Coordinates of C-alpha atoms and ligand atoms in Angstrom, one line a residue:
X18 CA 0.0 0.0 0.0
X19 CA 1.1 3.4 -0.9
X20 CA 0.8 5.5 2.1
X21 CA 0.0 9.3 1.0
X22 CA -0.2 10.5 4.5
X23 CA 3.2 10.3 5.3
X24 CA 3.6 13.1 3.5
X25 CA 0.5 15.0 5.1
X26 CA 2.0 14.1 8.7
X27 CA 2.6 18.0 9.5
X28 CA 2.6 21.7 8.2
X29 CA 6.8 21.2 8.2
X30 CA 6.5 18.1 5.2
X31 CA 3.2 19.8 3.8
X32 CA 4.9 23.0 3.1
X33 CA 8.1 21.1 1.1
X34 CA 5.7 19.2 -0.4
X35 CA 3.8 21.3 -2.1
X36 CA 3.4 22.3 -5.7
X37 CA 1.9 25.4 -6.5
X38 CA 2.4 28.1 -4.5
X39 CA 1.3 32.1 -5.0
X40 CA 3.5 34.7 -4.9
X41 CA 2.6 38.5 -5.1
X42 CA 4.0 38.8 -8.5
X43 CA 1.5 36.7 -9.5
X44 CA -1.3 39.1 -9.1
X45 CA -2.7 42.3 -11.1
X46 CA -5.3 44.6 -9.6
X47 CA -8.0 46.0 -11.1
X48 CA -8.2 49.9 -10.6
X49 CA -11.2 52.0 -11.3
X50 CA -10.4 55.8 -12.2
X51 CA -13.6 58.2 -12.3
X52 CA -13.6 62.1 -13.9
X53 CA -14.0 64.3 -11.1
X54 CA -12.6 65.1 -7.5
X55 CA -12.2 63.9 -4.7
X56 CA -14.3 60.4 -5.7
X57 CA -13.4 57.2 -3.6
X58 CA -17.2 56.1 -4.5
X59 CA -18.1 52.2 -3.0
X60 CA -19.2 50.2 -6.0
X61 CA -21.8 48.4 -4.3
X62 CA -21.5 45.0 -6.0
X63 CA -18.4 44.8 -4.7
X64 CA -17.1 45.3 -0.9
X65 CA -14.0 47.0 -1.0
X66 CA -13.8 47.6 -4.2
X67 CA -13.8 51.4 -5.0
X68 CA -13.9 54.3 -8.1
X69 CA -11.2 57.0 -7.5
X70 CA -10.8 60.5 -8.9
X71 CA -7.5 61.0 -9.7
X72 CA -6.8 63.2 -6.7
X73 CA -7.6 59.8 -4.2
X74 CA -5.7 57.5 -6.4
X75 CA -2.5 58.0 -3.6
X76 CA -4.1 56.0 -1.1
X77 CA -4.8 52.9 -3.1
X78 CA -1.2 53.2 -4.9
X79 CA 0.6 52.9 -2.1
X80 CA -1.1 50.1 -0.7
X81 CA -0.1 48.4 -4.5
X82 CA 3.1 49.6 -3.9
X83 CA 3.5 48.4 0.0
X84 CA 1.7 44.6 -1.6
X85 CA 4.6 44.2 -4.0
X86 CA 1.6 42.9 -6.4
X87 CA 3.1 42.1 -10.2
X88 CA 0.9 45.7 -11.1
X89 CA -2.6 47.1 -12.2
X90 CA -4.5 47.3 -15.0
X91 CA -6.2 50.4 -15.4
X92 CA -10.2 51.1 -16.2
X93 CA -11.2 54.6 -16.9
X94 CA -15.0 56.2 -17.0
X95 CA -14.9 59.3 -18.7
X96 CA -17.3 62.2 -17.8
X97 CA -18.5 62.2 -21.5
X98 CA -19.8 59.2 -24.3
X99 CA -20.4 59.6 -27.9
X100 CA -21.4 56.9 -30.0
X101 CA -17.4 56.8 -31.5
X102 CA -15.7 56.2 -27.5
X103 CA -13.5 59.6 -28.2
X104 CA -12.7 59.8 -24.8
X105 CA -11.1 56.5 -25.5
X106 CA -8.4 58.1 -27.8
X107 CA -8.0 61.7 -26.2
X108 CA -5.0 62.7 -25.3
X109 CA -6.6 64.1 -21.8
X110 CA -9.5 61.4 -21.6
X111 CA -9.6 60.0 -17.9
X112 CA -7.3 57.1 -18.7
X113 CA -4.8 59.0 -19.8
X114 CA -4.8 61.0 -17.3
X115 CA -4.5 58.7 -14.8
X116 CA -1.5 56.4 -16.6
X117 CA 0.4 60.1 -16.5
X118 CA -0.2 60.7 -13.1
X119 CA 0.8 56.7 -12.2
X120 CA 3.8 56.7 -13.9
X121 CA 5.0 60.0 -12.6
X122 CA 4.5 59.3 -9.0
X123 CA 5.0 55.5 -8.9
X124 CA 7.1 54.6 -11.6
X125 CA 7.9 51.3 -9.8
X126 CA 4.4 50.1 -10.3
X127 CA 4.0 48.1 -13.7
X128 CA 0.9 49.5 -15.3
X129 CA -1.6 47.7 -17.9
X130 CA -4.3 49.1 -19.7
X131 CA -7.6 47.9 -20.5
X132 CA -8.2 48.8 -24.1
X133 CA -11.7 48.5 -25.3
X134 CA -14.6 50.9 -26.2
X135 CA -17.6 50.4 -24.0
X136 CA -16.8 52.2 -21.4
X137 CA -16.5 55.3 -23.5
X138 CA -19.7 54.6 -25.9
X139 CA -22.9 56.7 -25.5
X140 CA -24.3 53.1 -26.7
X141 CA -22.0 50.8 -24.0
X142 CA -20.7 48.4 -26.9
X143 CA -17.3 47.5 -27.5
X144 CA -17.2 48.6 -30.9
X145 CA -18.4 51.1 -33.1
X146 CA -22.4 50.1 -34.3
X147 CA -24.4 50.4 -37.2
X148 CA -28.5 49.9 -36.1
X149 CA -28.1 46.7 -34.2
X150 CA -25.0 45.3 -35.6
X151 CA -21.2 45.8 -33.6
X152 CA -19.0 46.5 -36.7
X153 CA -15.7 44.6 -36.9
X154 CA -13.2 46.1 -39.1
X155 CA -14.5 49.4 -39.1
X156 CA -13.6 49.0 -35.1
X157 CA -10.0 48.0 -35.1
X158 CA -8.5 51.8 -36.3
X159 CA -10.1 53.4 -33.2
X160 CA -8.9 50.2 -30.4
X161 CA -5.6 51.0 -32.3
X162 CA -5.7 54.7 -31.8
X163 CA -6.8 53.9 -28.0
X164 CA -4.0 51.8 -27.5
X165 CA -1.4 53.7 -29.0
X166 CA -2.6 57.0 -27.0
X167 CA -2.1 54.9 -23.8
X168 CA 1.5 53.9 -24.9
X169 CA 2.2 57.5 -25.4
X170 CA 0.9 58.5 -21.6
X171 CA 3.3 55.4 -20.3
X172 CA 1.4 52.2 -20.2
X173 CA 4.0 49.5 -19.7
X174 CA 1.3 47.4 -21.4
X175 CA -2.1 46.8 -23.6
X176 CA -4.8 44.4 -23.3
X177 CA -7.3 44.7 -25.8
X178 CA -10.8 42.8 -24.3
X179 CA -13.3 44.0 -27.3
X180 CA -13.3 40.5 -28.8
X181 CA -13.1 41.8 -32.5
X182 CA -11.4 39.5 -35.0
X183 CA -7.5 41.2 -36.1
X184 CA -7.5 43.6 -33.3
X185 CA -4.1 41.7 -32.2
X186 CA -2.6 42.4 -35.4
X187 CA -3.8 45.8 -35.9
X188 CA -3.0 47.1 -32.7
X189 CA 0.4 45.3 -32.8
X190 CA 1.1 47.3 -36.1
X191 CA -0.4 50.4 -34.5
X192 CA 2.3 50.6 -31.9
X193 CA 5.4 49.5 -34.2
X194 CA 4.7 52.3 -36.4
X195 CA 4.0 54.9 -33.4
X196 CA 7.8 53.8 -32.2
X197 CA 6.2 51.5 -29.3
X198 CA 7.6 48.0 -30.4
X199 CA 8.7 47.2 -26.8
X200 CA 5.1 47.3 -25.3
X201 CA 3.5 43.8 -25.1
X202 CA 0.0 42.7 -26.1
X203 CA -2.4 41.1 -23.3
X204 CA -5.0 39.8 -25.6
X205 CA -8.1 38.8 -23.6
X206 CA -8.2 35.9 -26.0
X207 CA -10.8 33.5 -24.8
X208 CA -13.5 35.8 -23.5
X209 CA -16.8 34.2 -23.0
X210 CA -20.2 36.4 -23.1
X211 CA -20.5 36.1 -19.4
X212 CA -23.1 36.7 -16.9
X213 CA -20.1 37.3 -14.1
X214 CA -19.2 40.8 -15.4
X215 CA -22.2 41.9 -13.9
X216 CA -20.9 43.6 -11.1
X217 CA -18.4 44.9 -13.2
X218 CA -20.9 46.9 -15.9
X219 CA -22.0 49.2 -12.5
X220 CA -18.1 50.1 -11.5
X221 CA -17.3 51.0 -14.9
X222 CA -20.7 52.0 -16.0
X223 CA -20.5 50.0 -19.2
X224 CA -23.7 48.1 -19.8
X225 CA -24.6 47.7 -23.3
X226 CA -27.6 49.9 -24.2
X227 CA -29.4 47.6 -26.7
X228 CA -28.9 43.7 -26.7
X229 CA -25.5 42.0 -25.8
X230 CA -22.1 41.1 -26.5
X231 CA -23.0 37.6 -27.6
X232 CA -22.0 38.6 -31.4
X233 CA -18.0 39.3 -30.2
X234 CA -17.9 37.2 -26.6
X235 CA -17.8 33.8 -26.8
X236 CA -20.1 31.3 -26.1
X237 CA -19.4 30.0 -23.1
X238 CA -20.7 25.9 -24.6
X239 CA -17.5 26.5 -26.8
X240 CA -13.9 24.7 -25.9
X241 CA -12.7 23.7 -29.1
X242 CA -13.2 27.6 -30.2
X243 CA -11.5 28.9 -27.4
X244 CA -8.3 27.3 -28.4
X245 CA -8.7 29.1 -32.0
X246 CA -9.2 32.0 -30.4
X247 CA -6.0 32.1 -28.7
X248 CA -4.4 30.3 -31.7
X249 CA -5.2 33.1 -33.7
X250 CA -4.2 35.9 -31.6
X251 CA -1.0 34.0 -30.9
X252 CA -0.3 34.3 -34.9
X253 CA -1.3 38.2 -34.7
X254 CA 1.0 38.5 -32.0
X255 CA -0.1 38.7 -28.8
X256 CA 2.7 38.4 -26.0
X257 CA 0.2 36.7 -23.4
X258 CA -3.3 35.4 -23.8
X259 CA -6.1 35.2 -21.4
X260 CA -8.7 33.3 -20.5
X261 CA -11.7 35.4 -18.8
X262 CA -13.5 34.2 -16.4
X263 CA -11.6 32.1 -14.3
X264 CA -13.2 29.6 -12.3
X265 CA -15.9 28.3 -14.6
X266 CA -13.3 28.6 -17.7
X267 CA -10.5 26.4 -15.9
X268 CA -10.6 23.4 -17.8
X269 CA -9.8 26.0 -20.8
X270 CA -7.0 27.4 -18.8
X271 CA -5.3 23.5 -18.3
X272 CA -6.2 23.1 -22.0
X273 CA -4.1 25.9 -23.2
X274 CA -1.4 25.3 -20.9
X275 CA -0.8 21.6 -22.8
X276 CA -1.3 23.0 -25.9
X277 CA 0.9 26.3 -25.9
X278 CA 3.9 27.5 -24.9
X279 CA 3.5 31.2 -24.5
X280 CA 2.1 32.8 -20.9
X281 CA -1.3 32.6 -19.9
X282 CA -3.3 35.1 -17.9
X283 CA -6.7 34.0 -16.3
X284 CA -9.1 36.9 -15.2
X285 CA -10.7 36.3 -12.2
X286 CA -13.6 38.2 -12.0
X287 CA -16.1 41.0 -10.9
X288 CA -19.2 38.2 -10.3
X289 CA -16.8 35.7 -8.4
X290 CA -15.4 38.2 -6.2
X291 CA -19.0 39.5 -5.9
X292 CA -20.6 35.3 -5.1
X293 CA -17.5 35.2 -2.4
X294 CA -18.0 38.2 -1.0
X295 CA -21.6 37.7 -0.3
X296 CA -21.4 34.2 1.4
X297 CA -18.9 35.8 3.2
X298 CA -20.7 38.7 4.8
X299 CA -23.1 36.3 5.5
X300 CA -21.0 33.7 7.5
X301 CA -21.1 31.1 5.1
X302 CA -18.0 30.8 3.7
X303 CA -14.3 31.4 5.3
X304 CA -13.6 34.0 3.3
X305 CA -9.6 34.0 3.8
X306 CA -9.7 30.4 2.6
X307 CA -12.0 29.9 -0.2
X308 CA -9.9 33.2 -1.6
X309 CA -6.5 31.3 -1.3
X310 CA -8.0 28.1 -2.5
X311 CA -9.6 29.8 -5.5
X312 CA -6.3 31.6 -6.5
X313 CA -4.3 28.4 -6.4
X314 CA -6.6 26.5 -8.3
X315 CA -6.1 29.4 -11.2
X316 CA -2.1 28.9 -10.5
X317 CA -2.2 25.2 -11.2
X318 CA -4.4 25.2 -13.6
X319 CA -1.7 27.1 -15.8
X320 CA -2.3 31.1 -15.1
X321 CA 0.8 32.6 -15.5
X322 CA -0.6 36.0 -14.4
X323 CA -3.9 36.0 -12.4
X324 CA -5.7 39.6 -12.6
X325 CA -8.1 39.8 -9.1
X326 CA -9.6 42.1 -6.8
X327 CA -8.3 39.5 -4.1
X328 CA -5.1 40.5 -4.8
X329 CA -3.8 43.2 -1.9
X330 CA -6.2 40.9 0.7
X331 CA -4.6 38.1 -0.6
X332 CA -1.3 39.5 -0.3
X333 CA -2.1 40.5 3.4
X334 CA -3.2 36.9 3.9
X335 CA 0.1 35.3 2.4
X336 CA 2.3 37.3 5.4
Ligands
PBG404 C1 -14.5 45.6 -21.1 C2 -14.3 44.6 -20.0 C3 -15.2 43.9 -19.2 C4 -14.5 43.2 -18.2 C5 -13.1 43.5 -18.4 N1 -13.0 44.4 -19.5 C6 -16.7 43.8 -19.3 C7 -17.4 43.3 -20.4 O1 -16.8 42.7 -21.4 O2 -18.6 43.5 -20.4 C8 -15.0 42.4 -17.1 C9 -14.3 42.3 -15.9 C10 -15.0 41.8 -14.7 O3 -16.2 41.4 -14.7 O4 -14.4 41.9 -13.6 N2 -14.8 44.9 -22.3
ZN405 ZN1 -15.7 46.3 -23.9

């Protein structure tokens, strides 16, 4: 008989014996960055989770800076839509704003950007839209003028989450020709039309207006497809592909860890945080450790990078 236990016996051979094991570099935290002043606003879907103005964004900087977390990815919500997202692509939109301000006073913190249109659309879709249809090609010149606009205010790095077909490639030649060949591509590759980014839509106030994203996001019956998906944005050149959500998607996640070489980012999301919170304030989960066990299942399922907004609890929790 094989006897597992002996290898259970105490924390001491538990601790050596383990395989996976989170580090803070592991994680990226989501920051919300709102026009106006002194904002921290609650967003009520999720505890602890907060919309600064760019005058509050100190306190929550140096608490990523204190964490030592791998760094942030950035979500503006501009003052103003129109039905093209120019605050997307303005040299003083919100986002750029904020990615100045970041890089000036914590140039130590590594600093993605979420590229994509709906937060910035008078009609919340991720592309530009004729009557009911989300336009593809037509799309891919203003993500590339978005991301490019953040490379010039200091992004370290872009990760385009529209979902439009050769927004890899056209962003990718976007920033070679604007001189920014050394900033990677995040693509969120395998993004499923999701009913966890609910909570999200209300803390960056970017609900579609009319129908839903099930003509860009994927379908979330489809596994085979997913591996396309980040087959093809691999070809486009994408430095890092993600797989978004996380915990329902992880068997996507193992899949593309046998099949590809490159690094894999898994999003955990605004509707898991907002299912463990909940239990939580209720009682009815341990909070500390069905976080931990959550974030090491996305670790040794393959996740290379794991973007949460466990991270700086987490973090705390690791100590
Ligand atoms: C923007 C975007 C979304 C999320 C990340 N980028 C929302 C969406 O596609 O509707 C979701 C993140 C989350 O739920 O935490 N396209
Ligand atoms: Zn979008």
């Amino acid at each position: 008989m094989y006897r597992f236990r002996r290898l259970r016996r105490d924390e001491r051979i538990r601790s050596i014996m383990q395989e996976t094991r989170l580090h803070p570099k592991d994680f990226i935290y989501p920051l919300f960055v709102i026009e106006g002043m002194d904002i921290k606003n609650p967003v009520e879907p999720m505890p602890g989770v907060f919309q600064y103005s760019i005058d509050r964004l100190e306190e929550i900087l140096e608490q990523v800076k204190t964490a030592g977390i791998g760094g942030i990815m950035v979500f503006g919500i501009p003052g103003y839509k129109d039905p093209q997202g120019s605050q997307a692509y303005a040299k003083n939109g919100i986002t750029q704003r904020a990615v100045r301000l970041i890089k000036d006073k914590y140039p130590e913190i590594y600093v993605v950007v979420d590229v994509c249109l709906c937060e910035y659309t008078s009609h919340g879709h991720c592309g530009m839209v004729s009557g009911a249809e989300i336009l593809n090609d037509e799309t891919l010149p203003y993500l590339t003028k978005m991301a490019v606009s953040l490379a010039e205010a200091g992004a370290d790095m872009v990760a385009p989450s529209d979902m439009m077909d050769g927004r890899v490639a056209a962003i990718r030649d976007g920033l070679d020709q604007a001189g920014f060949t050394q900033v990677p591509i995040m693509a969120y590759s395998a993004k499923f039309a999701s009913a966890y980014y609910g909570p999200f839509r209300e803390a960056a106030h970017s609900a579609p207006g009319f129908g839903d994203r099930k003509s860009y996001q994927m379908d979330c019956a489809n596994g085979q497809e997913a591996l396309r998906e980040i087959e093809a944005d691999l070809a486009e050149g994408a430095d890092i592909v993600m797989v978004k959500p996380a915990l329902a998607y992880l068997d996507i996640l193992k899949e593309a860890a046998l099949s590809f070489t490159l690094p894999l980012a898994v999003y955990n999301v605004s509707g898991e945080y907002a299912m463990v919170k909940a239990a939580a304030e209720k009682g009815w989960i341990d909070e500390r450790r069905i976080v931990m066990e959550n974030l090491t299942a996305m670790k040794r399922a393959g996740a290379k990078i794991i973007i949460t907004y466990h991270a700086l609890d987490a973090v705390k929790w690791m100590q």
